[in-house]
Tab-separated table of C-alpha atoms in Angstrom:
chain	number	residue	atom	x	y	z
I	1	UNK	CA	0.000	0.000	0.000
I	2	UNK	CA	1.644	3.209	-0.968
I	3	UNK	CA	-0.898	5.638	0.565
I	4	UNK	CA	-3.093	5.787	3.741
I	5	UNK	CA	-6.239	7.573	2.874
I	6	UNK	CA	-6.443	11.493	4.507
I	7	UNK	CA	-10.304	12.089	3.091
I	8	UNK	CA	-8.662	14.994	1.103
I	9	UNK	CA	-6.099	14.567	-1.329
I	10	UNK	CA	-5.720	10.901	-0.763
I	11	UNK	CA	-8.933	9.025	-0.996
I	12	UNK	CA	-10.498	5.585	-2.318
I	13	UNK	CA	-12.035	4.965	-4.757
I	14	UNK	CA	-13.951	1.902	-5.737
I	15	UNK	CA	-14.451	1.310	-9.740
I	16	UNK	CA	-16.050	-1.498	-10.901
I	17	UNK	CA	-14.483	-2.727	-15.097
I	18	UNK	CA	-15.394	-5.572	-16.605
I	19	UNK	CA	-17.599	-6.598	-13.585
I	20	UNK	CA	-14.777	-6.654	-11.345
I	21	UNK	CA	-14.685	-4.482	-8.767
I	22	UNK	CA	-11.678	-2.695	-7.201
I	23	UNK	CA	-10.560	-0.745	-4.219
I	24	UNK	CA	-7.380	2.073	-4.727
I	25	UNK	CA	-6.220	4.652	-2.427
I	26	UNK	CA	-5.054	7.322	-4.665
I	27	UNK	CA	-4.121	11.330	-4.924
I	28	UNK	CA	-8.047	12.599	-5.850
I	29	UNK	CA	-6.819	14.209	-9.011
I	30	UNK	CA	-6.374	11.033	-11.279
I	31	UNK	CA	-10.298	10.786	-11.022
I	32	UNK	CA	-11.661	14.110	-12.853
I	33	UNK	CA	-12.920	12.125	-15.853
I	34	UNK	CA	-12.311	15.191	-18.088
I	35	UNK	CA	-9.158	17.284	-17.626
I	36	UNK	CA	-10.049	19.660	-20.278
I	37	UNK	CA	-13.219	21.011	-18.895
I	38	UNK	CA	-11.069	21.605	-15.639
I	39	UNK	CA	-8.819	23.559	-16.892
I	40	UNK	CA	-11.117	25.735	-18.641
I	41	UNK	CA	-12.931	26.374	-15.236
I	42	UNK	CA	-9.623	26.941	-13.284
I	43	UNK	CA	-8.635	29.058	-16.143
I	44	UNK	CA	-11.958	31.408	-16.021
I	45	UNK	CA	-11.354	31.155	-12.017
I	46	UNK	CA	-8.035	32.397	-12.179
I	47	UNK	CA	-8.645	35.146	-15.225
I	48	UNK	CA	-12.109	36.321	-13.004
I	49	UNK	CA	-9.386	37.149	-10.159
I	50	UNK	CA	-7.141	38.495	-12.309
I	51	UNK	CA	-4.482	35.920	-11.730
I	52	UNK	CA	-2.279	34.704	-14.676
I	53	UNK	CA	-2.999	30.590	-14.991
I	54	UNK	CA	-0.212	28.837	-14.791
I	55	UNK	CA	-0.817	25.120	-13.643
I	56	UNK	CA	0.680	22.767	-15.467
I	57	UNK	CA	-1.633	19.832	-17.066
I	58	UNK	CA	-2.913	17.579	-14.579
I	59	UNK	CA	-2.268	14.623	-17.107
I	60	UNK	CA	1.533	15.557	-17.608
I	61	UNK	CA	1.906	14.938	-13.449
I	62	UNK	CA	0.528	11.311	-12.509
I	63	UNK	CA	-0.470	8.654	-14.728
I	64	UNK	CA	-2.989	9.830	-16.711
I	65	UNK	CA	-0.319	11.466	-19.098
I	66	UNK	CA	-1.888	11.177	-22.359
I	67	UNK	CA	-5.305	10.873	-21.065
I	68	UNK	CA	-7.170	13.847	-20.771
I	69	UNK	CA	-10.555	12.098	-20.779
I	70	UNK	CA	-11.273	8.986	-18.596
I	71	UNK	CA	-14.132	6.866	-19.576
I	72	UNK	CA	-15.026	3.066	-19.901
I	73	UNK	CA	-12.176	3.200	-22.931
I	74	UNK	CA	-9.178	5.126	-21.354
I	75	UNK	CA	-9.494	3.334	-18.201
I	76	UNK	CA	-7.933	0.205	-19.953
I	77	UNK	CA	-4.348	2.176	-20.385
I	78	UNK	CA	-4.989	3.718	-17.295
I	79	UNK	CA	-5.157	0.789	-14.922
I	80	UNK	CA	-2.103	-1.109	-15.308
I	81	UNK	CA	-0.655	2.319	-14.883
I	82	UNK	CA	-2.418	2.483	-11.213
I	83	UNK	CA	-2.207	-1.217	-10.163
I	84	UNK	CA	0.270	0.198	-7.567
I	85	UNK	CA	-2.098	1.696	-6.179
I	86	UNK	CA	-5.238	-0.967	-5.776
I	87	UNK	CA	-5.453	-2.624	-2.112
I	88	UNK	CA	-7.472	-5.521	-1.271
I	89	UNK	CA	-10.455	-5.202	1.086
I	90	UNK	CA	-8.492	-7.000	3.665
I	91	UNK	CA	-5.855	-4.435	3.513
I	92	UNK	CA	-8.230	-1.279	3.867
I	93	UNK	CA	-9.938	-3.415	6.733
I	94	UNK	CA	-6.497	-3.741	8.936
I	95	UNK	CA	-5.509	-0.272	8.299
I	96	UNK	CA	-9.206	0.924	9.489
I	97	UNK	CA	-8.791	-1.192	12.309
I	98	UNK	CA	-4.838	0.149	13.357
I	99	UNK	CA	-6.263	3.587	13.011
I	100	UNK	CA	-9.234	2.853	15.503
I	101	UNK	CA	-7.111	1.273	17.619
I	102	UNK	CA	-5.219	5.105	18.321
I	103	UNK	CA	-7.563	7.485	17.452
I	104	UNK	CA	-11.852	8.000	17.663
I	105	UNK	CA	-14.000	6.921	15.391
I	106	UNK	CA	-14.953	10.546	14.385
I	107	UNK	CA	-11.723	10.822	13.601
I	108	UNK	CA	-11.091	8.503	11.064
I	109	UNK	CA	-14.515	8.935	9.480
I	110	UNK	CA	-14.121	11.065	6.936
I	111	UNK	CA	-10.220	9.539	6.041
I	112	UNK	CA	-11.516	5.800	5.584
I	113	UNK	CA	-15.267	7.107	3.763
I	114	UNK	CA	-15.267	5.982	-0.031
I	115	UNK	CA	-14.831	9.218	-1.674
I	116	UNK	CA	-15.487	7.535	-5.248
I	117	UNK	CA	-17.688	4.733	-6.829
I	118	UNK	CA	-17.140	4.446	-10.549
I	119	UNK	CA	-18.845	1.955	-12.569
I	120	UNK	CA	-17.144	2.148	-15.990
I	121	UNK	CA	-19.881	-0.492	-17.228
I	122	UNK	CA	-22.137	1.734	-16.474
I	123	UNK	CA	-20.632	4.646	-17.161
I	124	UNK	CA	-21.697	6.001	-13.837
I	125	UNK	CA	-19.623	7.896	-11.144
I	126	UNK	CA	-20.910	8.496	-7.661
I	127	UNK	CA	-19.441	10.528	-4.934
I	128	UNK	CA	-19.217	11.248	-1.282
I	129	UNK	CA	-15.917	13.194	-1.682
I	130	UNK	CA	-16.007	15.561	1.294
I	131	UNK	CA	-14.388	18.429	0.046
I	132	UNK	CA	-15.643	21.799	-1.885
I	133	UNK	CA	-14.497	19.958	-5.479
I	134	UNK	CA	-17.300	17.911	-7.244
I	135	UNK	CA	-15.993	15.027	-9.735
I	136	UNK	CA	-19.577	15.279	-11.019
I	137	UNK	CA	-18.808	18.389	-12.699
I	138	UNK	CA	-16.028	16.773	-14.703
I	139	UNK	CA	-18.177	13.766	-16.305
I	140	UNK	CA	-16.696	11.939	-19.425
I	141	UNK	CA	-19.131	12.641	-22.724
I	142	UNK	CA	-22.121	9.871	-21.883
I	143	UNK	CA	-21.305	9.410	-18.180
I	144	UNK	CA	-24.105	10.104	-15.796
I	145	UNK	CA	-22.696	11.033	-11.978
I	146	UNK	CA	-23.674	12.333	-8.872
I	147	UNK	CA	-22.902	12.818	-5.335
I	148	UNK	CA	-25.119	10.621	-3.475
I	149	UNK	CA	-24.626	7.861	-0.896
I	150	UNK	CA	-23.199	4.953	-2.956
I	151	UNK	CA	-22.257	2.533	0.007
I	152	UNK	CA	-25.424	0.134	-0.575
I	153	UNK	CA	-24.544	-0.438	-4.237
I	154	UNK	CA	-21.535	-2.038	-2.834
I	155	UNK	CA	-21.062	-5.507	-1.837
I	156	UNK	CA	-20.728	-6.644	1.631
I	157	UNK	CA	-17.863	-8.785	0.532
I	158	UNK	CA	-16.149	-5.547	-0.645
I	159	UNK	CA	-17.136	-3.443	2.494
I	160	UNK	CA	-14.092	-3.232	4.423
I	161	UNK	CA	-15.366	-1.206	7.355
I	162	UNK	CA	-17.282	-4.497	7.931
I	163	UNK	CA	-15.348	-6.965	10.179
I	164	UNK	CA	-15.003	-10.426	8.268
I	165	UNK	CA	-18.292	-11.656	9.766
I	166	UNK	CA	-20.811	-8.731	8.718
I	167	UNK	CA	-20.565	-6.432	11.405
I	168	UNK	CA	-19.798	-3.170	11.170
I	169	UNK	CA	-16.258	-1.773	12.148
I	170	UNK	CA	-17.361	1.972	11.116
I	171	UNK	CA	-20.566	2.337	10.722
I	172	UNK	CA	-21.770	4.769	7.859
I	173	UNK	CA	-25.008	4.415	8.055
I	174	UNK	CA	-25.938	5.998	11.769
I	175	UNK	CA	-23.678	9.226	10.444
I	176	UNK	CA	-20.775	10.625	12.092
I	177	UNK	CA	-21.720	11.248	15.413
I	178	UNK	CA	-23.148	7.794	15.842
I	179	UNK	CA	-20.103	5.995	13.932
């Protein structure tokens, strides 16, 4: 595992390709699906303040060099590039469990929340990313996405802040002050 999950720039993601699903702890901006239409908004952003824009290309940075659009087609190149990245629910289960071990639940609850469910099969994203950005906004041509609670549209098997015999570790569902 190269990262442990902070809720803000390093967050997991689930994606399900092919009908296999996957869990990756990764830096958030790998996942805007189209890197184009974000730089045209930071661009206005920074022009409307009167700011000369001078970020470099997301793509040119991490692995989605050549890849300014992700969708159900790109994400074939892109995920051998971020198999480095993918952790096994087991994993993500022990590392929940260290964590809660040294520090409250509240805590942790935002660091160890899915931030990201994409379903490049069908060509859906859903989000629960915390923070003022919205991956919604940055939809690949035909994707439908939106920031609602995806954590029932995953698998029990594939829950990790359920213990190994279906009870909850963290529970999401009672919100943060009942977690």
């Amino acid at each position: 595992m190269l990262f442990e999950p902070d809720g803000i720039t390093k967050i997991i993601i689930g994606t399900r390709i092919n009908n296999d699903f996957n869990w990756y702890i990764t830096d958030k901006d790998l996942w805007f699906m189209d890197y184009e239409k974000l730089h045209n908004d930071y661009k206005k952003k920074f022009e409307n303040l009167k700011i000369p824009y001078n970020m470099d290309n997301h793509e040119d940075q991490n692995e989605r060099k050549g890849l300014p659009i992700l969708n159900e087609i790109s994400i074939h190149e892109l995920k051998p590039r971020i198999d480095k990245y993918k952790v096994t629910v087991g994993e993500l289960r022990e590392l929940l469990k260290m964590h809660l071990s040294f520090n409250s639940k509240e805590d942790i609850y935002y660091c160890f929340i899915p931030a990201l469910y994409l379903d490049f099969d069908k060509k859906k994203l859903y989000s629960l990313y915390m923070e003022y950005e919205s991956f919604e906004t940055y939809l690949a041509k035909g994707w439908s996405g939106k920031y609602e609670d995806f954590l029932s549209k995953i698998e029990l098997k594939e829950k990790y802040w359920y213990d190994e015999n279906g009870i909850p570790i963290l529970d999401y569902s009672k919100g943060v002050s009942n977690a």
